[in-house]
mmCIF file of C-alpha atoms in Angstrom:
data_model
loop_
_atom_site.group_PDB
_atom_site.id
_atom_site.type_symbol
_atom_site.label_atom_id
_atom_site.label_comp_id
_atom_site.label_asym_id
_atom_site.label_seq_id
_atom_site.Cartn_x
_atom_site.Cartn_y
_atom_site.Cartn_z
ATOM 1 C CA UNK A 1 1.598 24.304 -13.560
ATOM 2 C CA UNK A 2 2.015 26.272 -10.342
ATOM 3 C CA UNK A 3 4.818 25.352 -8.389
ATOM 4 C CA UNK A 4 2.259 25.573 -5.282
ATOM 5 C CA UNK A 5 2.085 22.366 -2.756
ATOM 6 C CA UNK A 6 -1.094 20.042 -4.055
ATOM 7 C CA UNK A 7 -1.664 19.893 -0.643
ATOM 8 C CA UNK A 8 -4.971 17.263 -1.330
ATOM 9 C CA UNK A 9 -2.332 14.895 -3.020
ATOM 10 C CA UNK A 10 -0.040 15.641 -0.386
ATOM 11 C CA UNK A 11 -2.433 14.665 2.503
ATOM 12 C CA UNK A 12 -4.164 11.710 0.452
ATOM 13 C CA UNK A 13 -0.320 9.850 -0.306
ATOM 14 C CA UNK A 14 -0.268 10.559 3.890
ATOM 15 C CA UNK A 15 -3.438 8.763 4.525
ATOM 16 C CA UNK A 16 -3.343 6.107 2.426
ATOM 17 C CA UNK A 17 0.044 4.918 3.825
ATOM 18 C CA UNK A 18 -1.051 5.304 7.310
ATOM 19 C CA UNK A 19 -3.780 3.131 6.042
ATOM 20 C CA UNK A 20 -1.358 0.795 5.384
ATOM 21 C CA UNK A 21 -0.704 0.533 9.702
ATOM 22 C CA UNK A 22 -4.104 -0.160 10.266
ATOM 23 C CA UNK A 23 -4.640 -2.588 7.671
ATOM 24 C CA UNK A 24 -1.211 -4.605 8.807
ATOM 25 C CA UNK A 25 -2.896 -4.307 12.139
ATOM 26 C CA UNK A 26 -6.147 -5.863 11.563
ATOM 27 C CA UNK A 27 -4.448 -8.782 9.622
ATOM 28 C CA UNK A 28 -4.454 -10.415 13.220
ATOM 29 C CA UNK A 29 -7.979 -10.116 14.225
ATOM 30 C CA UNK A 30 -9.247 -11.432 10.379
ATOM 31 C CA UNK A 31 -10.648 -15.028 10.527
ATOM 32 C CA UNK A 32 -9.797 -15.166 6.694
ATOM 33 C CA UNK A 33 -5.826 -14.719 7.642
ATOM 34 C CA UNK A 34 -5.478 -16.774 10.584
ATOM 35 C CA UNK A 35 -3.533 -19.523 9.206
ATOM 36 C CA UNK A 36 -1.171 -17.448 7.728
ATOM 37 C CA UNK A 37 -0.654 -14.175 9.081
ATOM 38 C CA UNK A 38 2.296 -14.107 11.667
ATOM 39 C CA UNK A 39 0.836 -12.017 14.998
ATOM 40 C CA UNK A 40 -2.441 -14.100 14.117
ATOM 41 C CA UNK A 41 -4.602 -13.634 17.655
ATOM 42 C CA UNK A 42 -7.283 -15.632 19.107
ATOM 43 C CA UNK A 43 -9.518 -12.854 19.249
ATOM 44 C CA UNK A 44 -11.071 -12.635 15.717
ATOM 45 C CA UNK A 45 -14.195 -11.255 14.293
ATOM 46 C CA UNK A 46 -15.167 -11.567 10.915
ATOM 47 C CA UNK A 47 -16.137 -7.692 10.269
ATOM 48 C CA UNK A 48 -12.240 -6.927 10.471
ATOM 49 C CA UNK A 49 -11.651 -9.360 7.525
ATOM 50 C CA UNK A 50 -14.416 -7.624 5.654
ATOM 51 C CA UNK A 51 -13.097 -4.169 6.379
ATOM 52 C CA UNK A 52 -9.754 -5.165 5.367
ATOM 53 C CA UNK A 53 -10.271 -7.204 2.351
ATOM 54 C CA UNK A 54 -12.309 -4.280 1.168
ATOM 55 C CA UNK A 55 -9.791 -1.413 1.857
ATOM 56 C CA UNK A 56 -7.627 -3.234 0.487
ATOM 57 C CA UNK A 57 -8.565 -3.725 -2.501
ATOM 58 C CA UNK A 58 -8.091 0.173 -3.327
ATOM 59 C CA UNK A 59 -5.282 1.119 -1.081
ATOM 60 C CA UNK A 60 -2.652 0.337 -2.843
ATOM 61 C CA UNK A 61 -4.131 1.053 -6.406
ATOM 62 C CA UNK A 62 -4.912 5.071 -4.972
ATOM 63 C CA UNK A 63 -1.310 4.982 -3.604
ATOM 64 C CA UNK A 64 -0.021 4.061 -7.124
ATOM 65 C CA UNK A 65 -1.987 7.162 -8.757
ATOM 66 C CA UNK A 66 -0.551 9.495 -6.260
ATOM 67 C CA UNK A 67 2.820 8.259 -6.897
ATOM 68 C CA UNK A 68 2.297 8.176 -10.786
ATOM 69 C CA UNK A 69 1.085 12.076 -9.962
ATOM 70 C CA UNK A 70 4.039 12.898 -7.874
ATOM 71 C CA UNK A 71 6.460 11.302 -10.617
ATOM 72 C CA UNK A 72 4.871 13.870 -13.629
ATOM 73 C CA UNK A 73 5.143 16.501 -11.495
ATOM 74 C CA UNK A 74 8.638 15.998 -10.570
ATOM 75 C CA UNK A 75 9.587 15.012 -14.135
ATOM 76 C CA UNK A 76 8.225 18.004 -15.727
ATOM 77 C CA UNK A 77 9.597 20.391 -13.142
ATOM 78 C CA UNK A 78 12.990 19.075 -13.192
ATOM 79 C CA UNK A 79 13.166 16.825 -16.142
ATOM 80 C CA UNK A 80 14.434 13.042 -16.983
ATOM 81 C CA UNK A 81 17.896 12.785 -15.265
ATOM 82 C CA UNK A 82 17.297 14.805 -12.832
ATOM 83 C CA UNK A 83 14.349 12.917 -11.742
ATOM 84 C CA UNK A 84 15.780 9.577 -12.176
ATOM 85 C CA UNK A 85 18.723 10.832 -9.500
ATOM 86 C CA UNK A 86 15.758 12.614 -7.211
ATOM 87 C CA UNK A 87 13.969 8.484 -7.378
ATOM 88 C CA UNK A 88 17.561 7.018 -6.839
ATOM 89 C CA UNK A 89 18.213 8.847 -3.580
ATOM 90 C CA UNK A 90 14.593 8.937 -1.999
ATOM 91 C CA UNK A 91 12.660 5.115 -2.884
ATOM 92 C CA UNK A 92 15.911 3.245 -4.395
ATOM 93 C CA UNK A 93 18.295 3.951 -1.649
ATOM 94 C CA UNK A 94 15.545 3.611 1.186
ATOM 95 C CA UNK A 95 14.493 0.654 -0.097
ATOM 96 C CA UNK A 96 18.567 -1.291 0.140
ATOM 97 C CA UNK A 97 18.785 0.603 3.602
ATOM 98 C CA UNK A 98 15.633 -0.146 5.359
ATOM 99 C CA UNK A 99 15.403 -3.486 3.698
ATOM 100 C CA UNK A 100 17.333 -5.498 5.430
ATOM 101 C CA UNK A 101 16.956 -3.559 9.079
ATOM 102 C CA UNK A 102 12.693 -4.483 8.464
ATOM 103 C CA UNK A 103 13.379 -8.194 7.485
ATOM 104 C CA UNK A 104 15.789 -8.855 10.550
ATOM 105 C CA UNK A 105 13.037 -6.840 13.032
ATOM 106 C CA UNK A 106 10.619 -9.236 11.680
ATOM 107 C CA UNK A 107 12.587 -12.098 11.694
ATOM 108 C CA UNK A 108 14.593 -12.125 15.444
ATOM 109 C CA UNK A 109 11.494 -11.495 17.142
ATOM 110 C CA UNK A 110 10.013 -14.554 15.479
ATOM 111 C CA UNK A 111 13.020 -16.720 16.516
ATOM 112 C CA UNK A 112 12.751 -15.502 20.096
ATOM 113 C CA UNK A 113 8.974 -17.023 20.243
ATOM 114 C CA UNK A 114 9.537 -19.963 18.893
ATOM 115 C CA UNK A 115 12.785 -20.424 21.287
ATOM 116 C CA UNK A 116 10.563 -19.070 24.378
ATOM 117 C CA UNK A 117 7.377 -21.905 23.216
ATOM 118 C CA UNK A 118 4.606 -21.535 24.745
ATOM 119 C CA UNK A 119 1.094 -21.465 22.216
ATOM 120 C CA UNK A 120 1.580 -19.874 19.125
ATOM 121 C CA UNK A 121 -0.102 -18.536 16.233
ATOM 122 C CA UNK A 122 -0.546 -21.245 13.289
ATOM 123 C CA UNK A 123 1.866 -19.698 11.083
ATOM 124 C CA UNK A 124 4.487 -19.163 14.241
ATOM 125 C CA UNK A 125 4.214 -23.229 15.128
ATOM 126 C CA UNK A 126 4.424 -24.364 11.358
ATOM 127 C CA UNK A 127 7.721 -22.256 11.369
ATOM 128 C CA UNK A 128 8.472 -24.250 14.678
ATOM 129 C CA UNK A 129 7.512 -27.362 13.429
ATOM 130 C CA UNK A 130 9.585 -26.886 10.239
ATOM 131 C CA UNK A 131 12.780 -25.927 12.286
ATOM 132 C CA UNK A 132 12.525 -28.743 13.725
ATOM 133 C CA UNK A 133 12.602 -31.039 10.422
ATOM 134 C CA UNK A 134 16.036 -31.824 9.032
ATOM 135 C CA UNK A 135 14.972 -31.887 5.621
ATOM 136 C CA UNK A 136 13.118 -28.664 5.295
ATOM 137 C CA UNK A 137 14.927 -25.751 3.431
ATOM 138 C CA UNK A 138 15.368 -22.204 3.916
ATOM 139 C CA UNK A 139 12.597 -20.294 3.124
ATOM 140 C CA UNK A 140 13.546 -17.705 0.046
ATOM 141 C CA UNK A 141 14.060 -14.109 1.212
ATOM 142 C CA UNK A 142 11.215 -11.405 -0.357
ATOM 143 C CA UNK A 143 11.162 -7.758 -0.385
ATOM 144 C CA UNK A 144 8.474 -8.166 2.788
ATOM 145 C CA UNK A 145 6.150 -5.429 2.963
ATOM 146 C CA UNK A 146 8.317 -3.031 1.021
ATOM 147 C CA UNK A 147 7.535 -4.837 -1.887
ATOM 148 C CA UNK A 148 6.195 -1.366 -2.776
ATOM 149 C CA UNK A 149 9.238 0.563 -3.353
ATOM 150 C CA UNK A 150 10.977 -2.489 -5.345
ATOM 151 C CA UNK A 151 8.012 -1.933 -7.759
ATOM 152 C CA UNK A 152 8.230 1.695 -7.477
ATOM 153 C CA UNK A 153 11.670 1.824 -8.990
ATOM 154 C CA UNK A 154 10.928 -0.077 -11.850
ATOM 155 C CA UNK A 155 8.051 2.011 -12.604
ATOM 156 C CA UNK A 156 10.096 5.179 -12.457
ATOM 157 C CA UNK A 157 12.368 3.438 -14.926
ATOM 158 C CA UNK A 158 9.763 2.529 -17.493
ATOM 159 C CA UNK A 159 8.275 6.293 -17.107
ATOM 160 C CA UNK A 160 11.149 7.454 -17.737
ATOM 161 C CA UNK A 161 11.695 5.245 -20.670
ATOM 162 C CA UNK A 162 8.112 5.883 -22.051
ATOM 163 C CA UNK A 163 8.946 10.222 -21.996
ATOM 164 C CA UNK A 164 11.478 8.453 -25.209
ATOM 165 C CA UNK A 165 8.886 7.284 -26.789
ATOM 166 C CA UNK A 166 5.851 8.812 -28.996
ATOM 167 C CA UNK A 167 3.051 8.251 -27.154
ATOM 168 C CA UNK A 168 2.016 12.455 -26.440
ATOM 169 C CA UNK A 169 -1.635 11.308 -28.528
ATOM 170 C CA UNK A 170 -2.189 8.421 -26.448
ATOM 171 C CA UNK A 171 -1.842 10.109 -23.088
ATOM 172 C CA UNK A 172 -3.456 13.141 -24.566
ATOM 173 C CA UNK A 173 -6.845 10.271 -25.459
ATOM 174 C CA UNK A 174 -6.749 8.817 -22.069
ATOM 175 C CA UNK A 175 -6.538 11.896 -20.112
ATOM 176 C CA UNK A 176 -9.751 13.445 -22.015
ATOM 177 C CA UNK A 177 -11.817 9.989 -21.565
ATOM 178 C CA UNK A 178 -15.121 11.244 -19.983
ATOM 179 C CA UNK A 179 -15.388 9.958 -16.238
ATOM 180 C CA UNK A 180 -17.765 7.338 -17.008
ATOM 181 C CA UNK A 181 -15.563 5.575 -19.546
ATOM 182 C CA UNK A 182 -12.600 5.383 -17.482
ATOM 183 C CA UNK A 183 -15.447 3.960 -14.250
ATOM 184 C CA UNK A 184 -16.220 1.297 -17.113
ATOM 185 C CA UNK A 185 -13.643 0.593 -19.358
ATOM 186 C CA UNK A 186 -10.152 0.992 -17.224
ATOM 187 C CA UNK A 187 -11.569 -1.751 -14.830
ATOM 188 C CA UNK A 188 -11.854 -4.009 -17.928
ATOM 189 C CA UNK A 189 -7.970 -3.189 -18.869
ATOM 190 C CA UNK A 190 -6.951 -4.492 -15.516
ATOM 191 C CA UNK A 191 -8.504 -7.806 -15.976
ATOM 192 C CA UNK A 192 -5.183 -9.791 -17.602
ATOM 193 C CA UNK A 193 -3.052 -8.750 -14.964
ATOM 194 C CA UNK A 194 -5.693 -9.742 -12.282
ATOM 195 C CA UNK A 195 -5.631 -13.023 -14.307
ATOM 196 C CA UNK A 196 -2.428 -13.673 -13.893
ATOM 197 C CA UNK A 197 -2.415 -13.890 -9.768
ATOM 198 C CA UNK A 198 -4.274 -15.598 -6.934
ATOM 199 C CA UNK A 199 -7.530 -13.358 -6.592
ATOM 200 C CA UNK A 200 -8.152 -11.759 -3.673
ATOM 201 C CA UNK A 201 -4.919 -10.037 -4.373
ATOM 202 C CA UNK A 202 -1.685 -11.054 -2.414
ATOM 203 C CA UNK A 203 1.596 -8.819 -2.534
ATOM 204 C CA UNK A 204 4.359 -9.374 -5.017
ATOM 205 C CA UNK A 205 6.483 -9.862 -2.690
ATOM 206 C CA UNK A 206 8.781 -12.262 -4.694
ATOM 207 C CA UNK A 207 12.683 -10.429 -5.579
ATOM 208 C CA UNK A 208 11.731 -11.781 -8.987
ATOM 209 C CA UNK A 209 9.516 -9.812 -10.685
ATOM 210 C CA UNK A 210 6.115 -10.653 -12.151
ATOM 211 C CA UNK A 211 4.331 -8.999 -15.050
ATOM 212 C CA UNK A 212 0.847 -8.716 -13.017
ATOM 213 C CA UNK A 213 1.335 -5.907 -10.835
ATOM 214 C CA UNK A 214 3.004 -3.876 -14.060
ATOM 215 C CA UNK A 215 -0.152 -5.022 -15.883
ATOM 216 C CA UNK A 216 -2.917 -3.907 -12.476
ATOM 217 C CA UNK A 217 -0.567 -1.405 -10.170
ATOM 218 C CA UNK A 218 1.350 -0.066 -13.127
ATOM 219 C CA UNK A 219 -1.950 1.063 -15.180
ATOM 220 C CA UNK A 220 -2.609 3.021 -12.073
ATOM 221 C CA UNK A 221 0.455 4.618 -11.771
ATOM 222 C CA UNK A 222 0.588 5.206 -15.615
ATOM 223 C CA UNK A 223 -3.283 6.899 -15.191
ATOM 224 C CA UNK A 224 -2.215 9.295 -12.137
ATOM 225 C CA UNK A 225 0.544 10.004 -14.140
ATOM 226 C CA UNK A 226 -1.100 11.356 -16.866
ATOM 227 C CA UNK A 227 -3.776 13.293 -14.841
ATOM 228 C CA UNK A 228 -0.996 15.154 -13.467
ATOM 229 C CA UNK A 229 -1.500 17.481 -16.779
ATOM 230 C CA UNK A 230 -5.051 16.555 -16.540
ATOM 231 C CA UNK A 231 -6.530 17.745 -13.353
ATOM 232 C CA UNK A 232 -9.776 19.239 -14.355
ATOM 233 C CA UNK A 233 -10.401 15.170 -14.831
ATOM 234 C CA UNK A 234 -11.416 15.073 -10.923
ATOM 235 C CA UNK A 235 -14.051 17.412 -11.359
ATOM 236 C CA UNK A 236 -15.729 15.335 -14.117
ATOM 237 C CA UNK A 237 -16.154 12.383 -11.690
ATOM 238 C CA UNK A 238 -17.358 14.646 -8.755
ATOM 239 C CA UNK A 239 -21.300 13.934 -10.144
ATOM 240 C CA UNK A 240 -20.613 10.353 -9.750
ATOM 241 C CA UNK A 241 -19.459 10.045 -6.316
ATOM 242 C CA UNK A 242 -22.677 8.914 -4.763
ATOM 243 C CA UNK A 243 -22.683 6.214 -7.537
ATOM 244 C CA UNK A 244 -18.839 5.224 -7.171
ATOM 245 C CA UNK A 245 -19.415 4.524 -3.423
ATOM 246 C CA UNK A 246 -22.941 2.420 -3.273
ATOM 247 C CA UNK A 247 -21.596 0.510 -6.647
ATOM 248 C CA UNK A 248 -18.334 -0.084 -4.893
ATOM 249 C CA UNK A 249 -20.382 -1.562 -1.662
ATOM 250 C CA UNK A 250 -22.901 -3.360 -3.691
ATOM 251 C CA UNK A 251 -19.831 -5.457 -6.006
ATOM 252 C CA UNK A 252 -18.421 -6.000 -2.822
ATOM 253 C CA UNK A 253 -21.342 -7.665 -1.244
ATOM 254 C CA UNK A 254 -21.554 -11.039 -3.558
ATOM 255 C CA UNK A 255 -17.456 -10.868 -3.528
ATOM 256 C CA UNK A 256 -17.552 -11.109 -0.031
ATOM 257 C CA UNK A 257 -19.115 -14.653 -0.392
ATOM 258 C CA UNK A 258 -16.911 -15.186 -3.032
ATOM 259 C CA UNK A 259 -13.670 -15.019 -0.829
ATOM 260 C CA UNK A 260 -12.362 -17.752 0.385
ATOM 261 C CA UNK A 261 -13.243 -18.255 4.693
ATOM 262 C CA UNK A 262 -9.618 -18.976 5.451
ATOM 263 C CA UNK A 263 -6.758 -18.712 3.581
ATOM 264 C CA UNK A 264 -3.835 -21.202 3.978
ATOM 265 C CA UNK A 265 -0.437 -21.555 2.286
ATOM 266 C CA UNK A 266 -1.516 -23.937 0.193
ATOM 267 C CA UNK A 267 -4.309 -21.811 -1.368
ATOM 268 C CA UNK A 268 -4.428 -21.749 -5.147
ATOM 269 C CA UNK A 269 -6.079 -20.611 -7.562
ATOM 270 C CA UNK A 270 -10.522 -20.488 -7.322
ATOM 271 C CA UNK A 271 -12.482 -22.324 -10.108
ATOM 272 C CA UNK A 272 -12.476 -20.297 -12.980
ATOM 273 C CA UNK A 273 -16.309 -18.947 -12.879
ATOM 274 C CA UNK A 274 -15.432 -17.708 -9.010
ATOM 275 C CA UNK A 275 -11.865 -16.677 -10.330
ATOM 276 C CA UNK A 276 -13.489 -14.588 -12.966
ATOM 277 C CA UNK A 277 -16.461 -13.291 -10.422
ATOM 278 C CA UNK A 278 -13.766 -11.824 -7.802
ATOM 279 C CA UNK A 279 -11.426 -10.454 -10.896
ATOM 280 C CA UNK A 280 -14.467 -8.336 -12.334
ATOM 281 C CA UNK A 281 -15.205 -6.816 -8.563
ATOM 282 C CA UNK A 282 -11.894 -6.551 -7.767
ATOM 283 C CA UNK A 283 -10.952 -4.816 -10.924
ATOM 284 C CA UNK A 284 -14.090 -2.300 -10.535
ATOM 285 C CA UNK A 285 -14.003 -1.687 -6.810
ATOM 286 C CA UNK A 286 -10.065 -0.469 -7.460
ATOM 287 C CA UNK A 287 -11.171 2.028 -9.910
ATOM 288 C CA UNK A 288 -14.414 3.198 -8.317
ATOM 289 C CA UNK A 289 -12.967 3.689 -4.728
ATOM 290 C CA UNK A 290 -9.701 5.154 -6.254
ATOM 291 C CA UNK A 291 -11.837 8.151 -8.065
ATOM 292 C CA UNK A 292 -13.921 8.390 -4.925
ATOM 293 C CA UNK A 293 -10.468 8.653 -2.952
ATOM 294 C CA UNK A 294 -9.346 11.908 -5.441
ATOM 295 C CA UNK A 295 -13.125 13.512 -5.315
ATOM 296 C CA UNK A 296 -13.149 13.337 -1.783
ATOM 297 C CA UNK A 297 -9.622 14.193 -1.454
ATOM 298 C CA UNK A 298 -9.989 17.753 -3.738
ATOM 299 C CA UNK A 299 -13.083 18.530 -1.622
ATOM 300 C CA UNK A 300 -11.574 17.974 2.225
ATOM 301 C CA UNK A 301 -8.347 17.438 2.076
ATOM 302 C CA UNK A 302 -7.550 20.854 -0.322
ATOM 303 C CA UNK A 303 -6.168 22.339 2.445
ATOM 304 C CA UNK A 304 -2.809 23.860 4.410
ATOM 305 C CA UNK A 305 -2.851 22.194 8.072
ATOM 306 C CA UNK A 306 0.085 22.195 10.094
ATOM 307 C CA UNK A 307 -0.941 18.519 11.624
ATOM 308 C CA UNK A 308 -1.820 17.259 7.752
ATOM 309 C CA UNK A 309 1.448 18.876 6.907
ATOM 310 C CA UNK A 310 3.653 17.256 9.439
ATOM 311 C CA UNK A 311 2.136 13.802 9.285
ATOM 312 C CA UNK A 312 2.554 13.663 5.331
ATOM 313 C CA UNK A 313 6.438 14.431 5.763
ATOM 314 C CA UNK A 314 6.171 11.408 8.453
ATOM 315 C CA UNK A 315 4.338 8.547 6.479
ATOM 316 C CA UNK A 316 6.954 7.533 4.604
ATOM 317 C CA UNK A 317 8.725 6.887 7.746
ATOM 318 C CA UNK A 318 5.860 5.513 9.373
ATOM 319 C CA UNK A 319 5.020 2.921 6.807
ATOM 320 C CA UNK A 320 9.174 1.956 6.140
ATOM 321 C CA UNK A 321 9.299 1.321 9.651
ATOM 322 C CA UNK A 322 5.592 0.378 11.442
ATOM 323 C CA UNK A 323 5.346 -3.423 10.436
ATOM 324 C CA UNK A 324 7.973 -4.796 12.900
ATOM 325 C CA UNK A 325 6.266 -2.364 15.550
ATOM 326 C CA UNK A 326 2.839 -3.262 14.863
ATOM 327 C CA UNK A 327 3.910 -6.983 15.478
ATOM 328 C CA UNK A 328 5.994 -6.654 18.654
ATOM 329 C CA UNK A 329 3.081 -4.841 20.544
ATOM 330 C CA UNK A 330 0.763 -7.679 19.037
ATOM 331 C CA UNK A 331 3.023 -10.221 20.307
ATOM 332 C CA UNK A 332 3.391 -8.678 23.350
ATOM 333 C CA UNK A 333 -0.715 -8.746 23.808
ATOM 334 C CA UNK A 334 -0.983 -12.480 22.932
ATOM 335 C CA UNK A 335 -1.478 -13.993 25.930
ATOM 336 C CA UNK A 336 -3.518 -10.738 27.424
ATOM 337 C CA UNK A 337 -7.447 -10.768 27.533
ATOM 338 C CA UNK A 338 -8.305 -7.226 26.598
ATOM 339 C CA UNK A 339 -10.398 -7.621 23.650
ATOM 340 C CA UNK A 340 -10.279 -7.314 19.935
ATOM 341 C CA UNK A 341 -10.993 -3.284 19.745
ATOM 342 C CA UNK A 342 -8.744 -2.365 22.287
ATOM 343 C CA UNK A 343 -6.104 -4.821 21.061
ATOM 344 C CA UNK A 344 -6.267 -3.095 17.522
ATOM 345 C CA UNK A 345 -6.711 0.231 18.918
ATOM 346 C CA UNK A 346 -3.036 -0.551 20.973
ATOM 347 C CA UNK A 347 -1.339 -2.150 18.103
ATOM 348 C CA UNK A 348 -2.360 0.203 15.231
ATOM 349 C CA UNK A 349 -2.434 3.686 17.485
ATOM 350 C CA UNK A 350 0.489 2.780 19.466
ATOM 351 C CA UNK A 351 2.828 1.914 16.435
ATOM 352 C CA UNK A 352 1.294 5.365 14.797
ATOM 353 C CA UNK A 353 2.196 7.130 18.164
ATOM 354 C CA UNK A 354 5.669 5.586 18.197
ATOM 355 C CA UNK A 355 6.768 5.800 14.301
ATOM 356 C CA UNK A 356 5.731 9.535 14.682
ATOM 357 C CA UNK A 357 7.749 10.383 18.044
ATOM 358 C CA UNK A 358 10.926 8.040 16.468
ATOM 359 C CA UNK A 359 10.304 10.673 13.570
ATOM 360 C CA UNK A 360 10.063 13.867 15.707
ATOM 361 C CA UNK A 361 13.503 12.880 17.489
ATOM 362 C CA UNK A 362 15.500 11.056 14.753
ATOM 363 C CA UNK A 363 14.706 11.748 11.554
ATOM 364 C CA UNK A 364 12.922 14.898 10.279
ATOM 365 C CA UNK A 365 16.081 17.225 11.638
ATOM 366 C CA UNK A 366 18.522 14.794 10.872
ATOM 367 C CA UNK A 367 20.229 13.193 7.306
ATOM 368 C CA UNK A 368 17.134 10.234 7.555
ATOM 369 C CA UNK A 369 14.964 13.562 7.176
ATOM 370 C CA UNK A 370 16.920 14.549 4.505
ATOM 371 C CA UNK A 371 16.939 11.868 2.026
ATOM 372 C CA UNK A 372 13.083 10.561 3.186
ATOM 373 C CA UNK A 373 11.988 14.282 2.341
ATOM 374 C CA UNK A 374 14.165 15.647 0.706
ATOM 375 C CA UNK A 375 15.203 18.846 3.551
ATOM 376 C CA UNK A 376 16.254 18.861 7.004
ATOM 377 C CA UNK A 377 13.151 20.641 9.018
ATOM 378 C CA UNK A 378 12.877 21.732 12.725
ATOM 379 C CA UNK A 379 12.307 18.393 14.570
ATOM 380 C CA UNK A 380 8.479 19.726 15.977
ATOM 381 C CA UNK A 381 7.738 22.680 13.206
#
C-alpha cells in the first residue's frame, strides 16, 4: 500500500462533515422538526424535511465507513499501540475539551433568549414553561451533536481488540463479497440494530452507551475497516451506480409517507408494519447511497486541489464548532422576514465562512491545529 494520500477519501470525509452544517441549519425550516428543534423558524417547507431526512439516512453511515477506512490505514501503518495513542489525542481529547464548551455555547444563548422573553420556538417555550415549574427536574446531560466522537472512541477500542482475534477469514469473505451481495445482504444485517431504536433514526446522544449504534453505525465502521485492504471492491460497484441512485430515491418515496409528519418529544415507536417498512427503507438507502458516495468520490474527488485540501484539514474544526454558530445566526434571524432560502443560506454558508476563518486565524498554525490535524501548518497555505 502506498503512503500517498488517498485524496478521494480525504475529500469525501470533508464533504460529509461539512454536509452536517447544512443538515443542522435545515432542521430549523423542516416542518417535521418544528416542535423539537431549538431554532425552529416560522419559515418552513416540506421539501426541506424531505431533503434533510434523505441525506441524514446515509451521511453518518458514509462518515463511519470513511472513519473505519482511515482507522485501518493508521493501524496498519503504525501498529495497534501507536494507533490507540493517536486516536486518544485526535478524538478522545478533543471530545473532552470541546464537549463542555459547545454545551455551554448551546445552553447559554437559550437561557438568554428565555430571559429576554418574547415569541420563542416551541421547544424553547417548553423549556421556559418547565423552568417555571417547581417540580421540574434538570434535563440530563448529553453528548450533544458530538455523539459521533463518543461512539468513535468505542469503535476504535473494539477495533484494537478485534486485531487480537482470529478474524482474518471473516474479513476476507466480507472483502470478497460481490457488489450485488453487499447491496442486498448488508442491509439485512443492519435490521436488528434498527429494531432497537426509533425510526427514522435519532442521534444516540446519551452518555449511557446503547447497543443499536454498534449494530448499525458500528457495522459501517467495520465495513470501512475491511475496505482499506480491498479498495478494488469499489470498482465493482461502478456498474451499479445508476441503480443505487434510482433505487434509493424510489425507496424514499414510500418512506416519506411513513415518516411522522411532525416529531414531538413524546414520539415513540410506530406500529410494527410501519416500523418494519421504515427499517427496511433506511437500511437499503443507507447502504446504497454510501456505496454510491464511494463510487462518486473515487471518480471525481481523487485529485489534489489546494482548496479541497485546505477544507479537508478544516472540516474537523468546522464540525466541532458549527452548531452553536448556526443557532446564534438563526436566533438573530428569528424576527427578520428574509424568506426561507435566504435565511438558510445565511445560517449555513455564514457558519461555514465563520468556522473556516476561525480555523485559519486561531487553529491551523497553533497547538489546536496540531491537536486536530497532527501537525502545525502555515495559516493560509
